[in-house]
Amino acid sequence: MALRPYDFGADKLKATKAPMFFIHGDADGVRLDHIAEMYRMKGGGEIHGDMQPRSASRLAILPDTTHVTLMNRMTTIVPMVNDFLDTKPSKQ
């Protein structure tokens, strides 16, 4: 699969109806503003969550974590992912 390029571009991200959970390390090689931009494309980060319904998508930035050491954070990540997967869609 890695031999064939795959364009997971902004249009495809926006067109995906399912909520997404972006999990990222604060010391990752991917820029934080890029992750935030993807999260915004899925409806997150543009509202005050206490005042309006929140996006079904989520964003987690883990401290002192790189792209590689993310796998060492499973005790943190697994409960967040389980909560995300268990969440019922809201009726907006």
Short mmCIF file of C-alpha atoms in Angstrom, two decimals:
data_model
loop_
_atom_site.label_atom_id
_atom_site.label_comp_id
_atom_site.label_asym_id
_atom_site.label_seq_id
_atom_site.Cartn_x
_atom_site.Cartn_y
_atom_site.Cartn_z
CA MET A 1 0.00 0.00 0.00
CA ALA A 2 2.83 2.40 0.79
CA LEU A 3 4.06 2.16 -2.79
CA ARG A 4 0.91 3.78 -4.17
CA PRO A 5 0.33 7.43 -3.26
CA TYR A 6 -2.98 8.23 -1.62
CA ASP A 7 -4.36 11.74 -1.60
CA PHE A 8 -6.16 12.24 1.70
CA GLY A 9 -6.63 15.90 0.90
CA ALA A 10 -8.82 18.59 2.42
CA ASP A 11 -11.75 17.88 0.09
CA LYS A 12 -11.86 14.23 1.11
CA LEU A 13 -11.53 15.14 4.77
CA LYS A 14 -14.43 17.61 4.54
CA ALA A 15 -16.57 15.13 2.57
CA THR A 16 -16.23 12.40 5.19
CA LYS A 17 -19.44 12.40 7.22
CA ALA A 18 -18.08 10.47 10.19
CA PRO A 19 -16.61 12.38 13.14
CA MET A 20 -12.86 12.06 13.56
CA PHE A 21 -10.59 11.99 16.57
CA PHE A 22 -7.22 13.65 15.98
CA ILE A 23 -4.57 12.54 18.48
CA HIS A 24 -1.26 14.31 18.26
CA GLY A 25 1.91 14.85 20.29
CA ASP A 26 3.09 18.36 21.11
CA ALA A 27 6.59 17.38 19.95
CA ASP A 28 5.44 15.67 16.74
CA GLY A 29 7.05 16.52 13.41
CA VAL A 30 3.64 17.44 12.00
CA ARG A 31 2.86 21.10 12.67
CA LEU A 32 0.23 21.77 15.34
CA ASP A 33 -1.46 24.33 13.09
CA HIS A 34 -1.94 21.63 10.44
CA ILE A 35 -3.66 19.33 12.95
CA ALA A 36 -5.81 22.24 14.17
CA GLU A 37 -6.77 23.03 10.57
CA MET A 38 -7.91 19.44 9.99
CA TYR A 39 -9.91 19.55 13.24
CA ARG A 40 -11.59 22.79 12.11
CA MET A 41 -12.51 21.13 8.78
CA LYS A 42 -14.47 18.61 10.81
CA GLY A 43 -16.36 21.32 12.69
CA GLY A 44 -14.21 21.67 15.79
CA GLY A 45 -12.46 24.59 17.38
CA GLU A 46 -14.70 27.36 16.09
CA ILE A 47 -17.23 27.61 18.90
CA HIS A 48 -17.32 28.14 22.64
CA GLY A 49 -18.26 24.60 23.68
CA ASP A 50 -20.01 25.68 26.88
CA MET A 51 -22.36 27.93 24.93
CA GLN A 52 -23.17 25.84 21.84
CA PRO A 53 -23.25 22.20 20.82
CA ARG A 54 -19.74 20.85 20.36
CA SER A 55 -18.41 19.15 17.26
CA ALA A 56 -18.68 15.37 17.16
CA SER A 57 -15.01 15.33 16.15
CA ARG A 58 -12.31 15.64 18.80
CA LEU A 59 -8.73 16.79 19.18
CA ALA A 60 -6.18 15.65 21.77
CA ILE A 61 -2.68 17.11 22.03
CA LEU A 62 -0.52 15.00 24.35
CA PRO A 63 2.33 16.73 26.20
CA ASP A 64 5.95 15.67 25.77
CA THR A 65 4.93 13.26 23.01
CA THR A 66 6.41 12.69 19.56
CA HIS A 67 5.07 10.88 16.51
CA VAL A 68 6.98 7.77 17.63
CA THR A 69 6.42 7.96 21.41
CA LEU A 70 2.66 8.28 20.90
CA MET A 71 2.54 4.48 21.03
CA ASN A 72 3.92 4.64 24.59
CA ARG A 73 0.88 6.65 25.70
CA MET A 74 -1.72 3.90 25.34
CA THR A 75 -2.86 4.20 28.98
CA THR A 76 -3.88 7.76 28.12
CA ILE A 77 -5.08 7.21 24.57
CA VAL A 78 -7.20 4.05 24.93
CA PRO A 79 -9.72 5.54 27.42
CA MET A 80 -10.10 8.66 25.24
CA VAL A 81 -10.68 6.55 22.12
CA ASN A 82 -13.16 4.31 23.94
CA ASP A 83 -15.08 7.36 25.14
CA PHE A 84 -15.10 8.77 21.60
CA LEU A 85 -16.35 5.49 20.12
CA ASP A 86 -19.00 5.07 22.83
CA THR A 87 -20.43 8.57 22.36
CA LYS A 88 -23.88 8.62 20.80
CA PRO A 89 -24.42 11.09 17.97
CA SER A 90 -26.21 14.24 19.09
CA LYS A 91 -29.42 15.34 17.45
CA GLN A 92 -28.70 18.86 16.21
#
